[in-house]
Coordinates of C-alpha atoms in Angstrom, one line a residue:
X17 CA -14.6 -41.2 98.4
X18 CA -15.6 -43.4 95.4
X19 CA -13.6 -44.1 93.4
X20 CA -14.2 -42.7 89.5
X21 CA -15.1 -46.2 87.1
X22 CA -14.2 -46.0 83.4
X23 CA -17.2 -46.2 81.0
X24 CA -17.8 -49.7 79.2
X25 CA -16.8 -49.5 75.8
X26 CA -19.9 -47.4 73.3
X27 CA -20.6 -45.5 76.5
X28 CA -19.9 -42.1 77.6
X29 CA -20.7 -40.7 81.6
X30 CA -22.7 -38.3 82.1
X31 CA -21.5 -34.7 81.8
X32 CA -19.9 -34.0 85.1
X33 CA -21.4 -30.8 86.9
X34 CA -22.1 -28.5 90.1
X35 CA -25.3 -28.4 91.6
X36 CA -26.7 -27.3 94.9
X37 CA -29.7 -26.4 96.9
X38 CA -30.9 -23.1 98.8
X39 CA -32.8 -23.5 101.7
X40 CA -35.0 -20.7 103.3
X41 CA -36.5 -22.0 106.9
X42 CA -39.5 -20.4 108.4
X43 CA -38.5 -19.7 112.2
X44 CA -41.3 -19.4 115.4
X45 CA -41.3 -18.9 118.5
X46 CA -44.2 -21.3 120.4
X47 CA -45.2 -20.1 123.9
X48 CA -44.8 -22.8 126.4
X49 CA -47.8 -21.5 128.9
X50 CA -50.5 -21.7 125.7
X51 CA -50.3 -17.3 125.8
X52 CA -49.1 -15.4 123.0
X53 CA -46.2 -15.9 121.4
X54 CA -43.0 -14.5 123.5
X55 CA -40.9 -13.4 120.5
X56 CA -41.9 -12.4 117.0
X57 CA -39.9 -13.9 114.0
X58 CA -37.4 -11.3 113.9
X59 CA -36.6 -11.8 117.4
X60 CA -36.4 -15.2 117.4
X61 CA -33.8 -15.1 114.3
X62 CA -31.6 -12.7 115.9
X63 CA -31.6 -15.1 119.4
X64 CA -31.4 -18.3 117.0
X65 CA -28.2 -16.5 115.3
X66 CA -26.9 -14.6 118.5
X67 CA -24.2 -17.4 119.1
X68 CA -23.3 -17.3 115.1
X69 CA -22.7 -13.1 115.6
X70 CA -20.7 -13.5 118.4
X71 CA -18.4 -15.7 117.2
X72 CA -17.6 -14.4 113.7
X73 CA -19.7 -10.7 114.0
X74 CA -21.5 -11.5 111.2
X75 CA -24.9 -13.3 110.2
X76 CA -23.5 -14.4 106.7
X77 CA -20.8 -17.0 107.4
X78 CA -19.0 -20.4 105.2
X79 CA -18.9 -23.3 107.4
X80 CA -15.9 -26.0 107.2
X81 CA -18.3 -28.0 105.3
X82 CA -18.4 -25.5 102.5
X83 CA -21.7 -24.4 102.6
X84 CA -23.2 -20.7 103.7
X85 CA -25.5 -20.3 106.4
X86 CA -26.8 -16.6 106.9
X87 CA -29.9 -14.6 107.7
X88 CA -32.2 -14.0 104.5
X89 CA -34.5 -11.2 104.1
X90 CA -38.2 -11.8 106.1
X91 CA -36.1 -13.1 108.8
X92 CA -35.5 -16.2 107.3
X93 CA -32.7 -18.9 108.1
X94 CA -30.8 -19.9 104.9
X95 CA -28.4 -22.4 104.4
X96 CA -26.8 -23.3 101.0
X97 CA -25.1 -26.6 100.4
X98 CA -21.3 -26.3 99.1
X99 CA -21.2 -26.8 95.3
X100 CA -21.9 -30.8 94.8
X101 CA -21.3 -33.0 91.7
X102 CA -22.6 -36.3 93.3
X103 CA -26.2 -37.0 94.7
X104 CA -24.9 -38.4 97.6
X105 CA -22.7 -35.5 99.0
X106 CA -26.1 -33.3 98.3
X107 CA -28.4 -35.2 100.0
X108 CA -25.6 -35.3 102.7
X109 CA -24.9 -31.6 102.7
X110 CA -29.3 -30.7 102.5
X111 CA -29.3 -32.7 105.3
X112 CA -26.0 -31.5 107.3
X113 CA -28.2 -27.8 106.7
X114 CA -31.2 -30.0 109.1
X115 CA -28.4 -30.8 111.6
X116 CA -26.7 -27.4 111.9
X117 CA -30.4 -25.6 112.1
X118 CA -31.5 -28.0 114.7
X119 CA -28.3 -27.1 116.7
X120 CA -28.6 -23.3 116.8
X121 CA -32.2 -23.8 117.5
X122 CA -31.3 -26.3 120.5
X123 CA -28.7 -23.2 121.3
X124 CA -31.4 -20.7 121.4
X125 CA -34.1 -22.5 123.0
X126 CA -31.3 -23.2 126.1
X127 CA -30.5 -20.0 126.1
X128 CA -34.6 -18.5 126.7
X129 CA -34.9 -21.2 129.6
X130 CA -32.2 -19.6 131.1
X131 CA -33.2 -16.4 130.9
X132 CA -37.1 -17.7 131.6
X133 CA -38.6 -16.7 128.7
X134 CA -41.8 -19.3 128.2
X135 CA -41.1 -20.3 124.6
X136 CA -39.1 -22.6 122.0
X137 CA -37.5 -21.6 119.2
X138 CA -39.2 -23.5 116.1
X139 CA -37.7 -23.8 112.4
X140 CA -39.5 -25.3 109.5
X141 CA -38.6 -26.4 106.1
X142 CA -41.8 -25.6 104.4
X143 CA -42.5 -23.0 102.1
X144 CA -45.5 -21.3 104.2
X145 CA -45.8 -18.8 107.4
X146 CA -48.8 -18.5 109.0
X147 CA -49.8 -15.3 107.4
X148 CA -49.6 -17.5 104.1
X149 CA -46.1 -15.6 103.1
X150 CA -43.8 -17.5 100.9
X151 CA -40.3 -18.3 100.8
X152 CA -38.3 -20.9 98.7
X153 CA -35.7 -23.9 97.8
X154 CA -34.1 -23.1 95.1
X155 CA -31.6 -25.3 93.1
X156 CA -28.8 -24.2 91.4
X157 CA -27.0 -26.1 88.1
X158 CA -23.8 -25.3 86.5
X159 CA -23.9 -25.5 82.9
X160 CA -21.4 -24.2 80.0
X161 CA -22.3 -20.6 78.6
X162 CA -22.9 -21.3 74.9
X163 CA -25.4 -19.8 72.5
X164 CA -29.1 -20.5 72.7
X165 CA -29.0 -21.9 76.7
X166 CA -32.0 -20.0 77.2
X167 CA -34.3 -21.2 75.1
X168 CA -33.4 -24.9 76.0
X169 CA -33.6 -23.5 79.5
X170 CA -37.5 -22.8 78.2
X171 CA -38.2 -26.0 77.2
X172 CA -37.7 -27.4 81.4
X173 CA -40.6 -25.4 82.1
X174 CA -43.3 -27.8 81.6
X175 CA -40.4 -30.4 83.4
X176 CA -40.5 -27.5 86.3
X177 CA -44.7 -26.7 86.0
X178 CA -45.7 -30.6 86.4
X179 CA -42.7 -32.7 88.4
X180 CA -44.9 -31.7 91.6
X181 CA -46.5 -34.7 91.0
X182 CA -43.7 -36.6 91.9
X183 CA -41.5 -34.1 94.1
X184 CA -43.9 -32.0 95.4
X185 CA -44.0 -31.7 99.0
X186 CA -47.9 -31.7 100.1
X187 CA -50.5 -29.0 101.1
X188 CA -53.6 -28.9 102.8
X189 CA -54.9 -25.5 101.0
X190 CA -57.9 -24.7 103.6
X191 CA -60.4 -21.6 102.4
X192 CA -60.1 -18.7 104.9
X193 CA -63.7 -17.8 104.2
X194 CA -65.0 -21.3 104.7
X195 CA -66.8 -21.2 100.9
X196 CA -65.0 -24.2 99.8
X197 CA -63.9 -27.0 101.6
X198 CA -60.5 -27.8 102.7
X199 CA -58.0 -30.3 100.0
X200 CA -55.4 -31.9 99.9
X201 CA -52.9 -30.8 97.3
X202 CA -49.4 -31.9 95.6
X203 CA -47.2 -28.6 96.6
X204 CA -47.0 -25.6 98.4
X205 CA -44.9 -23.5 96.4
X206 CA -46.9 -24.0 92.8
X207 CA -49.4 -21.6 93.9
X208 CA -47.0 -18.7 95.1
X209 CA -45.1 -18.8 91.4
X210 CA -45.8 -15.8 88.9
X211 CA -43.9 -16.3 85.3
X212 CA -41.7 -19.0 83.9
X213 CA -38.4 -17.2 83.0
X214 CA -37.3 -14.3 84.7
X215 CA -34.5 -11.9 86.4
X216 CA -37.3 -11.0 89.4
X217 CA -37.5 -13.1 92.4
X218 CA -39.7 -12.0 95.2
X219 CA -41.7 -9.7 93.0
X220 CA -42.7 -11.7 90.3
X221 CA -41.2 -15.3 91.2
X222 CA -40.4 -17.2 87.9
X223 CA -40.0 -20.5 87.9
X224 CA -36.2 -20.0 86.5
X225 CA -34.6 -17.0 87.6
X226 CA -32.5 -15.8 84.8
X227 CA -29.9 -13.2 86.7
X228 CA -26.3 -13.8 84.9
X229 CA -24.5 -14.6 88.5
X230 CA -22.5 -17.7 87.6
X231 CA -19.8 -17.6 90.8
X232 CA -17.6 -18.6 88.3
X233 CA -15.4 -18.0 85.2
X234 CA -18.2 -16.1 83.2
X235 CA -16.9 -16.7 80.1
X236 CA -17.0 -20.3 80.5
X237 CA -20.2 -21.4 82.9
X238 CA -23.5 -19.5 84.0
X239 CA -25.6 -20.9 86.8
X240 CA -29.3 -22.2 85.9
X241 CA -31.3 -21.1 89.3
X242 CA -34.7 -22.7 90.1
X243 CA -36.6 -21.1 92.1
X244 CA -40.2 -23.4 92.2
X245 CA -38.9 -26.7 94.4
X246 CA -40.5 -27.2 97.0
X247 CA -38.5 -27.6 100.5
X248 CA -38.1 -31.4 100.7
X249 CA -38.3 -33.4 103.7
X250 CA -37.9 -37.0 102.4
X251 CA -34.6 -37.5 100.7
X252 CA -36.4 -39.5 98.3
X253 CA -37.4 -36.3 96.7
X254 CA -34.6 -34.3 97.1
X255 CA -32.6 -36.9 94.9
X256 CA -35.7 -37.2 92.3
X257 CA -35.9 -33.6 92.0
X258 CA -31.9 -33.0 91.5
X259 CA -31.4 -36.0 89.8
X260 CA -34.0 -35.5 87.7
X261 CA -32.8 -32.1 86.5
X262 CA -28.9 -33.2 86.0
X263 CA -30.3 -35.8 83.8
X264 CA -32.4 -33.2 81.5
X265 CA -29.7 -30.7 81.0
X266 CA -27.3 -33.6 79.7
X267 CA -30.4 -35.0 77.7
X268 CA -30.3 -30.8 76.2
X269 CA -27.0 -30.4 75.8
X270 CA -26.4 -33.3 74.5
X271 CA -28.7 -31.8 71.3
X272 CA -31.9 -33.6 72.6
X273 CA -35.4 -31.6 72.4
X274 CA -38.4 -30.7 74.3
X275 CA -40.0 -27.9 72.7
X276 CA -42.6 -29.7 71.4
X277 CA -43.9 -29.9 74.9
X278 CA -44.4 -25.9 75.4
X279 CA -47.4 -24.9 77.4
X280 CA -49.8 -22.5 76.4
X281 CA -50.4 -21.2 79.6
X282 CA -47.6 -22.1 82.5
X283 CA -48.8 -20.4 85.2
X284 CA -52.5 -21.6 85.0
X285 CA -51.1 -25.2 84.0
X286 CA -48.8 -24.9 87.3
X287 CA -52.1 -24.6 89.3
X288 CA -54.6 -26.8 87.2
X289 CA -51.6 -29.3 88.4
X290 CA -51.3 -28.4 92.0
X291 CA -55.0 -29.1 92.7
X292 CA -55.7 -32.6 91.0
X293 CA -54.2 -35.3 92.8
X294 CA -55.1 -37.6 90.0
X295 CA -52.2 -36.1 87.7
X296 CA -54.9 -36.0 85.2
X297 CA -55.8 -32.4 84.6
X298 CA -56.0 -31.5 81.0
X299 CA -53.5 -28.8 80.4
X300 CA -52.9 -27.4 76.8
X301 CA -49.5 -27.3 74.8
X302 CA -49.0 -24.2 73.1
X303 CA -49.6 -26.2 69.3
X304 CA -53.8 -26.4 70.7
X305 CA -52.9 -30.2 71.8
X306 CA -54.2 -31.0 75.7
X307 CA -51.9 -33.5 77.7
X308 CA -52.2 -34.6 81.3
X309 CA -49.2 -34.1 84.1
X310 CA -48.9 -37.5 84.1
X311 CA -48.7 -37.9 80.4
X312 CA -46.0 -35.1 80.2
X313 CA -44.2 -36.7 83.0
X314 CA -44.1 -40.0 81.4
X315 CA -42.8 -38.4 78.2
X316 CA -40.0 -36.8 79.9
X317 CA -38.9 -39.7 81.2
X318 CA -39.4 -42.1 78.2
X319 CA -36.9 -39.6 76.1
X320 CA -34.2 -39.1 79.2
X321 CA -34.8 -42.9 79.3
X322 CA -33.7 -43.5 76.0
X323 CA -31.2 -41.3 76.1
X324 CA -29.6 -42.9 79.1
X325 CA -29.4 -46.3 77.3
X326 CA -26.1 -45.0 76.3
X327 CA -24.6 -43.4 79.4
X328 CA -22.6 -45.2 82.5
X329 CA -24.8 -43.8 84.9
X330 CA -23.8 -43.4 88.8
X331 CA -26.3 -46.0 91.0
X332 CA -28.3 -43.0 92.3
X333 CA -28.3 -41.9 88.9
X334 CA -30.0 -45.5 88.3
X335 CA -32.2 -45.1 91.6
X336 CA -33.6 -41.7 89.9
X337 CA -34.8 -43.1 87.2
X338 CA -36.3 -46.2 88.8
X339 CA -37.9 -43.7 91.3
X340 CA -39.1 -41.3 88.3
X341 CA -41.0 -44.9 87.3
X342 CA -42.0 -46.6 90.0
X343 CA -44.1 -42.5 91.0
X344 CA -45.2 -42.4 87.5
X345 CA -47.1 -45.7 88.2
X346 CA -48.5 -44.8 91.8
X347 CA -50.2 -41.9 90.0
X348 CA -51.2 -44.1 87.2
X349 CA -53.2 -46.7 89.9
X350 CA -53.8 -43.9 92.2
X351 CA -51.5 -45.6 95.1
X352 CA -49.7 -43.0 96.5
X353 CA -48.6 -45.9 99.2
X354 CA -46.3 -47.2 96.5
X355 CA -43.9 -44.1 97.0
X356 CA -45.0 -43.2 100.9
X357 CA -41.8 -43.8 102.0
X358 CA -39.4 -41.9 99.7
X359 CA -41.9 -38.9 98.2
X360 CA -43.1 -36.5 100.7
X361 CA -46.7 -35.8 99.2
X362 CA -47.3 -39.1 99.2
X363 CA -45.9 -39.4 102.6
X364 CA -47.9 -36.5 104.3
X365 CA -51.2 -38.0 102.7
X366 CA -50.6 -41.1 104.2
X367 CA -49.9 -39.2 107.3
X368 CA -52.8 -37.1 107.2
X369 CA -55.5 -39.7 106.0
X370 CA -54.2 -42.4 108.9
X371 CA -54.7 -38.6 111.4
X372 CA -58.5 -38.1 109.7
X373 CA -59.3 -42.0 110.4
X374 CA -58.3 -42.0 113.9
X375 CA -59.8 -38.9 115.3
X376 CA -62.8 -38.6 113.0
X377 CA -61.6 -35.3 111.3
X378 CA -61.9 -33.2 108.4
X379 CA -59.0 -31.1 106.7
X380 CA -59.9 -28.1 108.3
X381 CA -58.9 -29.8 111.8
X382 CA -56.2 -27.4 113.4
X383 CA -54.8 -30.4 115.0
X384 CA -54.3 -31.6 110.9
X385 CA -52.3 -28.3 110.4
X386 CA -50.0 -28.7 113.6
X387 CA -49.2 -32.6 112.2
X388 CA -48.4 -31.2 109.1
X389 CA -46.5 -28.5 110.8
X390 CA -44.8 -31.3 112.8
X391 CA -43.2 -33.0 109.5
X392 CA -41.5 -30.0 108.5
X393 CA -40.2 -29.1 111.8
X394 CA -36.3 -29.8 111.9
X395 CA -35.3 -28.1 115.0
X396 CA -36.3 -31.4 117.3
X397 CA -33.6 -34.2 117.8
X398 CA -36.4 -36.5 118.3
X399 CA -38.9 -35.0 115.6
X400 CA -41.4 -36.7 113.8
X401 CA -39.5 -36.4 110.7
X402 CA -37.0 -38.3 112.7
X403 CA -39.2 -40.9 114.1
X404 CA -40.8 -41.9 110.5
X405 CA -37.3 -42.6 109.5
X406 CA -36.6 -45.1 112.3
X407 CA -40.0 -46.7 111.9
X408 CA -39.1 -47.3 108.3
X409 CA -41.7 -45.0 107.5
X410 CA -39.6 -42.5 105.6
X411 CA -36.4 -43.8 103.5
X412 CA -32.9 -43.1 104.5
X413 CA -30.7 -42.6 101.0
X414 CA -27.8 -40.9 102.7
X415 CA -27.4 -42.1 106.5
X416 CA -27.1 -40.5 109.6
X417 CA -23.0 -40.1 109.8
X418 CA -22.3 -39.2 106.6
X419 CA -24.6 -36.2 107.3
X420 CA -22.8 -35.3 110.1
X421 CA -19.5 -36.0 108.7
X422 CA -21.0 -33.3 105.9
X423 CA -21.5 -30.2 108.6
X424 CA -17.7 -30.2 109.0
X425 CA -16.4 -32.0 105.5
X426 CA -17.0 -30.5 102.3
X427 CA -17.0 -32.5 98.8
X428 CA -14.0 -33.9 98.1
X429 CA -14.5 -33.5 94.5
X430 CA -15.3 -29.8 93.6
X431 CA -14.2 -26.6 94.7
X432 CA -16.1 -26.0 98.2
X433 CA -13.2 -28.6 99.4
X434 CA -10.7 -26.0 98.9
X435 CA -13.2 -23.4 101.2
X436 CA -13.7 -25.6 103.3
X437 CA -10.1 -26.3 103.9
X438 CA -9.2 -22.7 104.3
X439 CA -12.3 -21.8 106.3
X440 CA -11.1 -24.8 108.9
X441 CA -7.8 -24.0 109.4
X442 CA -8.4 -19.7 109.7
X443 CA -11.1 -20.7 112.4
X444 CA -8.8 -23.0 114.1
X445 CA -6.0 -20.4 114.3
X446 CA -8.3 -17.5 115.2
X447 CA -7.5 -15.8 111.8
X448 CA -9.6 -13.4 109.8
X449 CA -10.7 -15.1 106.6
X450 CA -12.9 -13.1 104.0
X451 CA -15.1 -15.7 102.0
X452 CA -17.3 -16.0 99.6
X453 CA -18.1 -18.4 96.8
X454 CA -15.3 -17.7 94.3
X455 CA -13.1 -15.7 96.2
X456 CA -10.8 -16.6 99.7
X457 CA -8.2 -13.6 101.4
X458 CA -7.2 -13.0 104.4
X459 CA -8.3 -10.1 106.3
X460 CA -5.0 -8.7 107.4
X461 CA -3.4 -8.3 103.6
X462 CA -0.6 -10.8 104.0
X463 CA -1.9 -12.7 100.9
X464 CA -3.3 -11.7 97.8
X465 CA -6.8 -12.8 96.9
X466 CA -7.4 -16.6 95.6
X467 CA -9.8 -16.4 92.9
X468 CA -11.3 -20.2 92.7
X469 CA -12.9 -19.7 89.0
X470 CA -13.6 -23.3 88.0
X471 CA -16.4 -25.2 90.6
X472 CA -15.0 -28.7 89.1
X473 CA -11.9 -28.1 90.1
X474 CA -10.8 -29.1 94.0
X475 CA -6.9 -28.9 93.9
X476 CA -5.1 -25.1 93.9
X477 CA -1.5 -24.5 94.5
X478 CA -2.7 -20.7 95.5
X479 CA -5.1 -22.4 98.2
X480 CA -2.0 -24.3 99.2
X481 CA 0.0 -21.4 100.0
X482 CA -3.2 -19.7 101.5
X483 CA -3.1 -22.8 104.3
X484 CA 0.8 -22.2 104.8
X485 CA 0.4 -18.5 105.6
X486 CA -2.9 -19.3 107.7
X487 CA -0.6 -22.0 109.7
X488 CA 1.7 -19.1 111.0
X489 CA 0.5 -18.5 114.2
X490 CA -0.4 -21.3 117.5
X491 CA -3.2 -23.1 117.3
X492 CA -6.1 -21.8 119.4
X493 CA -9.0 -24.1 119.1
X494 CA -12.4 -22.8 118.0
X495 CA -15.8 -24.4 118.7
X496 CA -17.2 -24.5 115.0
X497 CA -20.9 -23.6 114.0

């Protein structure tokens, strides 16, 4: 773990706080003999989580790592990451999520050779089914309850509307009727968004969900929930993205402003943005004055910039900023192959237009759709997600064993190390644990309920006592998920 550096003198660090991702993965089944498909989504979720059922008789269970992996609505694979207050142990844990899907999908796919069913078990961290259904990443921040959150919580969503230009994660949007041609745009998810600020989800998706859920003391924290990210390959973005945010709710709370900056129109600003790769759309504030993404972007930045000049900030905190820059610029000269190797849009256009050049193809290609399908597919130990990293192609921030070490290790630093801890040692010694993200109790009544109120906090005499009582039977090892 690293170790916690005093400030230099005149300079305070950054407000420490929680933050974690949500990940929803679209799940096929291919058919290995070119025929239909042998199992529909549903059917393939249940044989990708049979192994999950049979070993805890649930398909909603905490890992030793401290994050949740469970079945979603719409069939849909979910894994969160624990709660996180470095960039490093989320990129780690977004990743470990990549590692423990491509697993179960290894599991499955085993599992329908034996049996001979002709197909493989595919999961995709995109935003997009083939019928053009959505589904979402969504981030989640902790931040003190005090008076007037909300309306600084307003002022992110230009921030939210236009940071596709950086983080988005790349779409070619073809037209089903064939009137317009096919284009290549910055996100998938901007297009599927419906309101800026709201308690709905699926129905009308904001771009901040406002539900009052904290998992936490509610009279001291609430939880922030974003629901417009994009799913991320390239853990260039992932960091911008996250990084980005942590560095605007200090920049709020620390009595900074952004309302100058409201949009007159979010939602048609969200897809005037989507659709013009050259970040210079005019979009209109809600005073009557017309800025650009780009312009808004680089006005974000210049105030979190100055605001930084008096903060010891972590080195990824530093990289975030540097990266914030350095995509700013690419936008500015039009080089997206400035930022190939550590933004995904920028990646999959590189990608795409290398494909086109080759073969002597247009967008609408289907064999364009299956590459792009191909960079979001995580369930292949040798994928080409996998194969851009060791080319040098796509940027490693967080290697390959600290991921791993993440599926079974959660953060040392917040509270999901105390789950973790407890969730280990009750699988190990075959005991009933009920979990969820505040609360820990074992099944059988011989302990009251543990109540872990504060995500900051990673040491509990209660959780100690919890691990005593959980150590009273023989060990009987348990193969974990």
């Amino acid at each position: 773990m690293t170790q916690a550096v005093p400030p230099e003198p005149g300079r305070r660090s950054l407000t420490r706080r929680v933050f974690g991702v949500e990940t929803e993965y679209g799940i096929t089944c291919a058919s290995l003999s070119g025929g239909p498909a042998p199992l529909d989504a549903d059917h393939a979720a249940r044989e990708l989580f049979a192994p999950v059922v049979q070993q805890h008789r649930s398909t909603s269970v905490f890992t030793p790592g401290g994050a949740r992996l469970y079945l979603d609505v719409g069939s849909h694979p979910e894994y969160a990451t624990s709660e996180c207050d470095r960039l490093e142990d989320l990129l780690a844990q977004d990743r470990a999520g990549e590692l423990m899907m491509a697993e179960l999908a290894a599991q499955a796919n085993a599992r329908l050779a034996e049996q001979g069913v002709p197909g493989r078990v595919h999961l995709l961290k995109n935003n997009l089914d083939s019928q053009g259904s959505g589904f979402g990443c969504h981030e989640n921040y902790l931040v003190h309850r005090r008076a007037g959150f909300w309306n600084d919580a307003r002022t992110l969503v230009p921030h939210l509307v236009t940071r596709q230009v950086l983080v988005g994660a790349g779409h070619v949007q073809v037209d089903p009727t064939g009137q317009r041609p096919a284009r290549y745009v910055f996100s998938q998810r901007a297009d599927q968004m419906h309101d800026a600020v709201s308690a709905a989800t699926t129905r009308a998706r904001p771009l901040i969900n406002t539900r009052d859920e904290p998992h936490a003391d509610a009279e001291r924290f609430r939880r922030m929930h974003v629901i417009v990210g994009d799913s991320n390959i390239a853990q260039g973005s992932t960091l911008l993205k996250v990084g980005q945010m942590d560095l605007l709710l200090d920049y709020l709370e620390q009595g900074g402003d952004l309302s100058d900056l409201a949009l007159a129109e979010p939602m048609r600003a969200i897809r005037d943005t989507c659709h013009d790769l050259s970040a210079r759309a005019r979009l209109e504030l809600a005073d009557g004055r017309t800025i650009t993404p780009l312009e808004l972007q680089e006005e974000h930045l210049a105030r979190v910039s100055a605001h930084c000049e008096s903060l010891e900030l972590s080195p990824l905190h530093q990289e975030v900023l540097r990266l914030w820059r350095r995509g700013l610029e690419a936008l500015r000269t039009q080089d997206p192959a400035a930022v190939s190797t550590e933004l995904d849009w920028a990646a999959k256009l590189m990608l795409v237009e290398r494909y086109q050049a080759r073969n002597r193809v247009g967008l609408e290609d289907p064999r364009v759709a299956r590459l792009l399908l191909a960079y979001h597919d995580v369930s292949a130990q040798d994928g080409l997600r996998v194969r851009l990293e060791a080319q040098g192609l796509l940027r490693r921030v967080v290697d390959e064993a600290a991921c791993r070490h993440a599926l079974d290790h959660a953060p040392t630093t917040t509270r999901a190390h105390l789950r973790g801890l407890a969730v280990a040692r009750a699988r190990a010694r075959r005991k009933d644990l009920a979990v969820d993200w505040v609360n820990l109790r074992l099944e059988d009544g011989s302990t009251p309920t543990v109540a872990l109120r504060d995500p900051l906090k990673s040491t509990d005499a209660r959780v100690d006592d919890l691990l005593r009582a959980i150590e009273d039977e023989p060990v009987r090892t348990v193969p974990s998920v």
